[in-house]
Amino acid sequence: MSDILTHTDAGVMTITFNRLDKKNSITAAMYAAMADAVAQAAADPAVRVVVFQGHESIFSAGNDIGDFLNQPPTTQESPVFRFLRGIATFEKPLIAAVAGPAVGIGTTMLFHCDLVYAGDNAAFSMPFVNLGLCPEAASSLLAPRMFGYHRAAEALLMGEPFFAEAAQEVGLVNRVVPPTEVNGYAQAQARKLAAKPLTSLIATKRLMKGGDQQAVLQKMDEEGRDFGRMLREPAAKEAFGAFMEKRKPDFSKL
Ligand code: COA
């Protein structure tokens, strides 16, 4: 079965991470499938809302680390950037249902969702520094803005997980429910939205986002350039090597 499942019903497109044996980590092929699904959802008048969901035990372990090494994103047309631009510019409502770990892009993609529901086992983390990398998905702009600078600095510099209640407190999460209920709750909310006039949903989202889109896309480009360069540098090589060899990284000389 495919690693990304897409299903549309009653105006709601649901995109499901389906790679449980690798903790729903995301390969270039999965980004490409999600970018295509999001583009299709944008173009299809029958789709009014998109929901991202994982499993009750894990949302996503972020980018597939082996894939990072074998086919790092090099151009703006790389699947990961296509996916990120797709969600950052998506006009209709985006909802995420998050249970268990949401690592790296598993967390940063949530800045581009309009509603986020979390299981009480959700653990959000942006461990870019610990991987010798830098933030992506405009999280270096959107996390300080949403959390406040010091809380964002803690999340982005320390890279440690923060949990559902803290995520709700900083405004990343709308509501916390039991993990077995999070996907169902998100679906129910999506169906409520899908029954509303799409023209009003789109206008309201556009008005709330204001003229922000250009700044977000610009920050993504800026981050993307640093990220691409840092992927090839010694700190990231050491971090990824350590992950593959199941040992602690040694940054003492970097
Ligand atoms: N890329 C590739 N493989 C990954 C992965 C990733 N991001 N995350 C997990 N996996 C794989 C593991 O290598 C392991 O594979 P194996 O069974 O062939 O050895 C399998 O998924 C299970 O992972 P494991 O670490 O044993 O699960 P866990 O429940 O103990 O921990 C996580 C879950 C998500 C906390 C942990 O896997 C993790 O921290 N992953 C890395 C996250 C990361 O740094 N992502 C990059 C962000 S930019």
mmCIF file of C-alpha atoms and ligand atoms in Angstrom:
data_model
loop_
_atom_site.group_PDB
_atom_site.id
_atom_site.type_symbol
_atom_site.label_atom_id
_atom_site.label_comp_id
_atom_site.label_asym_id
_atom_site.label_seq_id
_atom_site.Cartn_x
_atom_site.Cartn_y
_atom_site.Cartn_z
ATOM 1 C CA MET A 1 0.000 0.000 0.000
ATOM 2 C CA SER A 2 1.122 3.552 -0.689
ATOM 3 C CA ASP A 3 3.008 5.552 1.969
ATOM 4 C CA ILE A 4 0.607 8.456 1.441
ATOM 5 C CA LEU A 5 -3.108 7.713 1.293
ATOM 6 C CA THR A 6 -5.507 10.256 -0.197
ATOM 7 C CA HIS A 7 -9.238 10.020 0.121
ATOM 8 C CA THR A 8 -11.983 12.545 -0.653
ATOM 9 C CA ASP A 9 -15.456 12.381 0.806
ATOM 10 C CA ALA A 10 -18.154 14.995 1.417
ATOM 11 C CA GLY A 11 -15.877 17.876 0.379
ATOM 12 C CA VAL A 12 -13.010 16.773 2.638
ATOM 13 C CA MET A 13 -9.715 15.483 1.224
ATOM 14 C CA THR A 14 -7.820 13.477 3.831
ATOM 15 C CA ILE A 15 -4.092 12.940 3.355
ATOM 16 C CA THR A 16 -2.769 10.176 5.617
ATOM 17 C CA PHE A 17 0.856 9.337 6.466
ATOM 18 C CA ASN A 18 0.974 5.552 6.079
ATOM 19 C CA ARG A 19 4.551 4.439 6.718
ATOM 20 C CA LEU A 20 4.260 3.202 10.258
ATOM 21 C CA ASP A 21 7.282 0.856 10.162
ATOM 22 C CA LYS A 22 9.478 3.958 9.603
ATOM 23 C CA LYS A 23 7.430 6.128 11.975
ATOM 24 C CA ASN A 24 5.778 7.952 9.074
ATOM 25 C CA SER A 25 9.083 9.591 8.136
ATOM 26 C CA ILE A 26 8.697 11.335 4.804
ATOM 27 C CA THR A 27 10.615 10.502 1.617
ATOM 28 C CA ALA A 28 10.918 12.655 -1.512
ATOM 29 C CA ALA A 29 8.307 10.415 -3.173
ATOM 30 C CA MET A 30 5.914 11.077 -0.278
ATOM 31 C CA TYR A 31 6.444 14.862 -0.531
ATOM 32 C CA ALA A 32 5.771 14.600 -4.269
ATOM 33 C CA ALA A 33 2.527 12.666 -3.624
ATOM 34 C CA MET A 34 1.432 15.237 -1.025
ATOM 35 C CA ALA A 35 2.357 18.198 -3.249
ATOM 36 C CA ASP A 36 0.295 16.659 -6.075
ATOM 37 C CA ALA A 37 -2.647 15.991 -3.737
ATOM 38 C CA VAL A 38 -2.571 19.559 -2.398
ATOM 39 C CA ALA A 39 -2.420 20.970 -5.956
ATOM 40 C CA GLN A 40 -5.357 18.768 -6.921
ATOM 41 C CA ALA A 41 -7.292 19.890 -3.827
ATOM 42 C CA ALA A 42 -6.623 23.533 -4.734
ATOM 43 C CA ALA A 43 -7.928 23.048 -8.264
ATOM 44 C CA ASP A 44 -10.914 20.783 -7.561
ATOM 45 C CA PRO A 45 -14.086 22.663 -6.551
ATOM 46 C CA ALA A 46 -15.372 19.434 -4.972
ATOM 47 C CA VAL A 47 -12.624 19.677 -2.325
ATOM 48 C CA ARG A 48 -13.440 22.322 0.284
ATOM 49 C CA VAL A 49 -11.169 21.318 3.183
ATOM 50 C CA VAL A 50 -7.967 19.247 3.504
ATOM 51 C CA VAL A 51 -7.059 17.198 6.577
ATOM 52 C CA PHE A 52 -3.583 15.802 7.322
ATOM 53 C CA GLN A 53 -3.455 12.875 9.688
ATOM 54 C CA GLY A 54 -1.143 10.129 10.885
ATOM 55 C CA HIS A 55 -1.631 7.201 13.241
ATOM 56 C CA GLU A 56 -2.773 7.409 16.873
ATOM 57 C CA SER A 57 0.807 6.487 17.917
ATOM 58 C CA ILE A 58 2.752 8.795 15.562
ATOM 59 C CA PHE A 59 2.045 11.754 13.318
ATOM 60 C CA SER A 60 5.441 11.862 11.570
ATOM 61 C CA ALA A 61 9.142 11.427 12.419
ATOM 62 C CA GLY A 62 9.886 14.175 9.900
ATOM 63 C CA ASN A 63 12.100 13.899 6.886
ATOM 64 C CA ASP A 64 13.403 10.404 6.142
ATOM 65 C CA ILE A 65 17.034 10.686 7.192
ATOM 66 C CA GLY A 66 18.392 8.146 4.688
ATOM 67 C CA ASP A 67 16.570 10.019 1.947
ATOM 68 C CA PHE A 68 18.110 13.302 3.102
ATOM 69 C CA LEU A 69 21.506 11.713 2.516
ATOM 70 C CA ASN A 70 20.688 10.003 -0.773
ATOM 71 C CA GLN A 71 18.612 12.672 -2.483
ATOM 72 C CA PRO A 72 18.913 15.995 -0.635
ATOM 73 C CA PRO A 73 16.587 18.726 -1.910
ATOM 74 C CA THR A 74 18.698 20.841 -4.256
ATOM 75 C CA THR A 75 16.330 23.131 -6.131
ATOM 76 C CA GLN A 76 13.139 25.014 -5.404
ATOM 77 C CA GLU A 77 11.387 22.368 -7.520
ATOM 78 C CA SER A 78 12.395 19.604 -5.078
ATOM 79 C CA PRO A 79 9.265 17.801 -3.795
ATOM 80 C CA VAL A 80 9.647 19.080 -0.217
ATOM 81 C CA PHE A 81 9.677 22.713 -1.361
ATOM 82 C CA ARG A 82 6.800 22.100 -3.751
ATOM 83 C CA PHE A 83 4.812 20.645 -0.855
ATOM 84 C CA LEU A 84 5.679 23.516 1.489
ATOM 85 C CA ARG A 85 4.790 26.186 -1.068
ATOM 86 C CA GLY A 86 1.547 24.294 -1.757
ATOM 87 C CA ILE A 87 0.393 24.425 1.856
ATOM 88 C CA ALA A 88 1.698 27.973 2.462
ATOM 89 C CA THR A 89 -0.360 29.297 -0.447
ATOM 90 C CA PHE A 90 -3.404 27.018 -0.065
ATOM 91 C CA GLU A 91 -6.559 29.137 -0.053
ATOM 92 C CA LYS A 92 -9.014 26.683 1.510
ATOM 93 C CA PRO A 93 -8.925 25.498 5.152
ATOM 94 C CA LEU A 94 -6.189 23.055 6.181
ATOM 95 C CA ILE A 95 -6.616 20.937 9.320
ATOM 96 C CA ALA A 96 -4.071 18.681 11.036
ATOM 97 C CA ALA A 97 -4.781 15.829 13.439
ATOM 98 C CA VAL A 98 -1.618 15.084 15.422
ATOM 99 C CA ALA A 99 -1.075 12.179 17.812
ATOM 100 C CA GLY A 100 2.311 10.980 19.098
ATOM 101 C CA PRO A 101 5.590 12.504 17.874
ATOM 102 C CA ALA A 102 5.540 15.261 15.258
ATOM 103 C CA VAL A 103 9.219 15.793 14.458
ATOM 104 C CA GLY A 104 10.772 18.429 12.183
ATOM 105 C CA ILE A 105 8.447 19.089 9.292
ATOM 106 C CA GLY A 106 5.823 17.125 11.263
ATOM 107 C CA THR A 107 5.711 20.235 13.466
ATOM 108 C CA THR A 108 6.677 23.010 11.039
ATOM 109 C CA MET A 109 3.943 22.102 8.536
ATOM 110 C CA LEU A 110 1.443 22.878 11.310
ATOM 111 C CA PHE A 111 2.270 26.599 11.064
ATOM 112 C CA HIS A 112 0.541 26.470 7.683
ATOM 113 C CA CYS A 113 -2.565 24.679 8.935
ATOM 114 C CA ASP A 114 -5.582 26.700 10.053
ATOM 115 C CA LEU A 115 -6.747 24.289 12.752
ATOM 116 C CA VAL A 116 -4.618 21.784 14.661
ATOM 117 C CA TYR A 117 -6.053 19.093 16.910
ATOM 118 C CA ALA A 118 -3.749 17.017 19.083
ATOM 119 C CA GLY A 119 -3.895 13.772 20.984
ATOM 120 C CA ASP A 120 -2.787 14.090 24.597
ATOM 121 C CA ASN A 121 0.251 11.951 23.601
ATOM 122 C CA ALA A 122 1.392 14.494 21.003
ATOM 123 C CA ALA A 123 5.072 15.516 21.193
ATOM 124 C CA PHE A 124 6.186 18.348 18.929
ATOM 125 C CA SER A 125 9.827 18.977 18.129
ATOM 126 C CA MET A 126 11.992 20.981 15.754
ATOM 127 C CA PRO A 127 15.444 19.379 16.296
ATOM 128 C CA PHE A 128 17.168 21.116 13.378
ATOM 129 C CA VAL A 129 20.120 22.352 15.446
ATOM 130 C CA ASN A 130 20.653 18.843 16.848
ATOM 131 C CA LEU A 131 20.929 17.634 13.255
ATOM 132 C CA GLY A 132 23.414 20.332 12.208
ATOM 133 C CA LEU A 133 20.678 22.065 10.226
ATOM 134 C CA CYS A 134 18.553 25.219 10.471
ATOM 135 C CA PRO A 135 14.783 25.794 10.535
ATOM 136 C CA GLU A 136 12.575 25.260 7.477
ATOM 137 C CA ALA A 137 9.001 25.921 6.356
ATOM 138 C CA ALA A 138 9.323 29.561 7.506
ATOM 139 C CA SER A 139 9.352 28.292 11.095
ATOM 140 C CA SER A 140 12.112 30.805 11.925
ATOM 141 C CA LEU A 141 9.546 33.512 11.168
ATOM 142 C CA LEU A 142 6.331 31.859 12.292
ATOM 143 C CA ALA A 143 7.461 30.202 15.559
ATOM 144 C CA PRO A 144 8.713 33.463 17.189
ATOM 145 C CA ARG A 145 5.598 35.228 15.981
ATOM 146 C CA MET A 146 3.254 32.595 17.408
ATOM 147 C CA PHE A 147 5.095 31.503 20.573
ATOM 148 C CA GLY A 148 6.957 34.731 21.454
ATOM 149 C CA TYR A 149 10.721 34.970 20.877
ATOM 150 C CA HIS A 150 12.025 33.210 23.994
ATOM 151 C CA ARG A 151 9.702 30.242 23.788
ATOM 152 C CA ALA A 152 10.489 29.881 20.078
ATOM 153 C CA ALA A 153 14.205 30.136 20.834
ATOM 154 C CA GLU A 154 13.877 27.327 23.357
ATOM 155 C CA ALA A 155 11.999 25.136 20.885
ATOM 156 C CA LEU A 156 14.366 25.866 17.978
ATOM 157 C CA LEU A 157 17.738 26.080 19.746
ATOM 158 C CA MET A 158 17.255 23.223 22.229
ATOM 159 C CA GLY A 159 15.195 21.145 19.797
ATOM 160 C CA GLU A 160 13.560 19.236 22.640
ATOM 161 C CA PRO A 161 9.989 17.983 22.456
ATOM 162 C CA PHE A 162 7.140 20.009 23.899
ATOM 163 C CA PHE A 163 3.856 18.387 24.599
ATOM 164 C CA ALA A 164 0.166 18.837 23.775
ATOM 165 C CA GLU A 165 -0.720 21.117 26.681
ATOM 166 C CA ALA A 166 2.270 23.441 26.069
ATOM 167 C CA ALA A 167 1.506 23.458 22.352
ATOM 168 C CA GLN A 168 -2.041 24.543 23.122
ATOM 169 C CA GLU A 169 -0.746 27.234 25.471
ATOM 170 C CA VAL A 170 1.508 28.764 22.786
ATOM 171 C CA GLY A 171 -1.295 28.673 20.230
ATOM 172 C CA LEU A 172 -0.063 25.877 17.970
ATOM 173 C CA VAL A 173 -2.926 23.555 18.938
ATOM 174 C CA ASN A 174 -6.622 24.351 19.116
ATOM 175 C CA ARG A 175 -7.796 21.434 21.203
ATOM 176 C CA VAL A 176 -6.389 18.355 22.932
ATOM 177 C CA VAL A 177 -8.351 15.089 22.836
ATOM 178 C CA PRO A 178 -7.533 11.412 23.497
ATOM 179 C CA PRO A 179 -5.194 10.008 20.777
ATOM 180 C CA THR A 180 -7.781 7.507 19.558
ATOM 181 C CA GLU A 181 -10.224 10.361 18.959
ATOM 182 C CA VAL A 182 -8.034 12.942 17.263
ATOM 183 C CA ASN A 183 -8.535 11.842 13.645
ATOM 184 C CA GLY A 184 -12.302 11.504 14.155
ATOM 185 C CA TYR A 185 -12.514 14.893 15.843
ATOM 186 C CA ALA A 186 -10.589 16.561 12.998
ATOM 187 C CA GLN A 187 -12.879 14.873 10.457
ATOM 188 C CA ALA A 188 -15.977 16.117 12.265
ATOM 189 C CA GLN A 189 -14.607 19.674 12.302
ATOM 190 C CA ALA A 190 -13.656 19.368 8.616
ATOM 191 C CA ARG A 191 -17.175 18.277 7.724
ATOM 192 C CA LYS A 192 -18.611 21.258 9.584
ATOM 193 C CA LEU A 193 -16.329 23.571 7.596
ATOM 194 C CA ALA A 194 -17.120 21.787 4.314
ATOM 195 C CA ALA A 195 -20.811 22.581 4.820
ATOM 196 C CA LYS A 196 -20.076 26.326 4.983
ATOM 197 C CA PRO A 197 -19.857 28.627 1.957
ATOM 198 C CA LEU A 198 -16.426 28.087 0.410
ATOM 199 C CA THR A 199 -16.263 31.667 -0.857
ATOM 200 C CA SER A 200 -16.550 32.929 2.741
ATOM 201 C CA LEU A 201 -13.989 30.443 4.038
ATOM 202 C CA ILE A 202 -11.493 31.494 1.373
ATOM 203 C CA ALA A 203 -12.106 35.226 1.900
ATOM 204 C CA THR A 204 -11.815 34.887 5.688
ATOM 205 C CA LYS A 205 -8.545 32.964 5.487
ATOM 206 C CA ARG A 206 -7.126 35.455 2.977
ATOM 207 C CA LEU A 207 -8.123 38.404 5.165
ATOM 208 C CA MET A 208 -6.650 36.831 8.330
ATOM 209 C CA LYS A 209 -3.380 36.006 6.595
ATOM 210 C CA GLY A 210 -3.236 39.577 5.274
ATOM 211 C CA GLY A 211 -0.270 40.380 3.095
ATOM 212 C CA ASP A 212 1.853 37.792 4.862
ATOM 213 C CA GLN A 213 2.344 35.321 2.064
ATOM 214 C CA GLN A 214 5.253 37.074 0.385
ATOM 215 C CA ALA A 215 7.222 37.302 3.643
ATOM 216 C CA VAL A 216 6.557 33.610 4.372
ATOM 217 C CA LEU A 217 7.669 32.496 0.907
ATOM 218 C CA GLN A 218 10.737 34.705 1.097
ATOM 219 C CA LYS A 219 11.707 33.239 4.491
ATOM 220 C CA MET A 220 11.210 29.712 3.119
ATOM 221 C CA ASP A 221 13.588 30.491 0.245
ATOM 222 C CA GLU A 222 16.162 31.977 2.604
ATOM 223 C CA GLU A 223 15.933 28.995 4.979
ATOM 224 C CA GLY A 224 15.995 26.586 2.016
ATOM 225 C CA ARG A 225 19.318 27.993 0.796
ATOM 226 C CA ASP A 226 20.943 27.623 4.249
ATOM 227 C CA PHE A 227 19.353 24.214 4.812
ATOM 228 C CA GLY A 228 20.573 22.876 1.443
ATOM 229 C CA ARG A 229 24.121 24.057 2.144
ATOM 230 C CA MET A 230 24.133 22.770 5.743
ATOM 231 C CA LEU A 231 22.942 19.313 4.641
ATOM 232 C CA ARG A 232 26.316 18.855 2.936
ATOM 233 C CA GLU A 233 28.394 20.170 5.867
ATOM 234 C CA PRO A 234 30.199 18.159 8.573
ATOM 235 C CA ALA A 235 27.698 18.768 11.424
ATOM 236 C CA ALA A 236 24.766 17.284 9.487
ATOM 237 C CA LYS A 237 26.935 14.438 8.190
ATOM 238 C CA GLU A 238 27.899 13.597 11.776
ATOM 239 C CA ALA A 239 24.270 13.836 13.020
ATOM 240 C CA PHE A 240 22.872 11.649 10.252
ATOM 241 C CA GLY A 241 25.731 9.158 10.506
ATOM 242 C CA ALA A 242 25.061 8.886 14.239
ATOM 243 C CA PHE A 243 21.327 8.304 13.641
ATOM 244 C CA MET A 244 22.009 5.542 11.118
ATOM 245 C CA GLU A 245 24.589 3.935 13.419
ATOM 246 C CA LYS A 246 22.263 4.349 16.454
ATOM 247 C CA ARG A 247 24.870 6.287 18.469
ATOM 248 C CA LYS A 248 25.153 9.769 19.989
ATOM 249 C CA PRO A 249 26.587 12.419 17.637
ATOM 250 C CA ASP A 250 29.918 14.040 18.536
ATOM 251 C CA PHE A 251 29.918 17.754 17.693
ATOM 252 C CA SER A 252 32.907 18.546 19.941
ATOM 253 C CA LYS A 253 35.089 19.615 16.991
ATOM 254 C CA LEU A 254 32.362 21.400 15.003
HETATM 255 N N1 COA B 1 14.117 8.750 8.960
HETATM 256 C C1 COA B 1 14.329 7.468 8.638
HETATM 257 N N2 COA B 1 14.001 6.436 9.436
HETATM 258 C C2 COA B 1 13.402 6.742 10.597
HETATM 259 C C3 COA B 1 13.142 8.063 10.997
HETATM 260 C C4 COA B 1 13.527 9.103 10.107
HETATM 261 N N3 COA B 1 13.284 10.387 10.377
HETATM 262 N N4 COA B 1 12.549 8.053 12.217
HETATM 263 C C5 COA B 1 12.436 6.759 12.565
HETATM 264 N N5 COA B 1 12.949 5.960 11.595
HETATM 265 C C6 COA B 1 13.043 4.503 11.570
HETATM 266 C C7 COA B 1 14.145 4.013 12.523
HETATM 267 O O1 COA B 1 15.405 4.052 11.896
HETATM 268 C C8 COA B 1 13.655 2.618 12.808
HETATM 269 O O2 COA B 1 13.970 1.826 11.681
HETATM 270 P P1 COA B 1 14.482 0.292 11.886
HETATM 271 O O3 COA B 1 13.314 -0.405 12.533
HETATM 272 O O4 COA B 1 14.760 -0.167 10.493
HETATM 273 O O5 COA B 1 15.702 0.373 12.789
HETATM 274 C C9 COA B 1 12.128 2.758 12.812
HETATM 275 O O6 COA B 1 11.838 3.946 12.079
HETATM 276 C C10 COA B 1 11.563 2.905 14.208
HETATM 277 O O7 COA B 1 12.178 4.041 14.821
HETATM 278 P P2 COA B 1 12.592 4.077 16.372
HETATM 279 O O8 COA B 1 13.549 5.231 16.545
HETATM 280 O O9 COA B 1 13.034 2.729 16.791
HETATM 281 O O10 COA B 1 11.172 4.428 17.042
HETATM 282 P P3 COA B 1 10.893 5.068 18.485
HETATM 283 O O11 COA B 1 9.445 4.841 18.725
HETATM 284 O O12 COA B 1 11.886 4.599 19.487
HETATM 285 O O13 COA B 1 11.149 6.644 18.290
HETATM 286 C C11 COA B 1 10.984 8.763 17.127
HETATM 287 C C12 COA B 1 10.309 7.410 17.424
HETATM 288 C C13 COA B 1 10.174 9.480 16.064
HETATM 289 C C14 COA B 1 11.038 9.605 18.407
HETATM 290 C C15 COA B 1 12.438 8.503 16.647
HETATM 291 O O14 COA B 1 12.365 7.529 15.626
HETATM 292 C C16 COA B 1 13.165 9.691 16.103
HETATM 293 O O15 COA B 1 13.602 10.563 16.847
HETATM 294 N N6 COA B 1 13.370 9.714 14.763
HETATM 295 C C17 COA B 1 14.206 10.711 14.118
HETATM 296 C C18 COA B 1 13.476 12.018 13.988
HETATM 297 C C19 COA B 1 14.302 13.024 13.240
HETATM 298 O O16 COA B 1 15.374 13.416 13.649
HETATM 299 N N7 COA B 1 13.762 13.445 12.087
HETATM 300 C C20 COA B 1 14.367 14.392 11.224
HETATM 301 C C21 COA B 1 13.738 15.715 11.423
HETATM 302 S S1 COA B 1 14.411 16.960 10.332
#
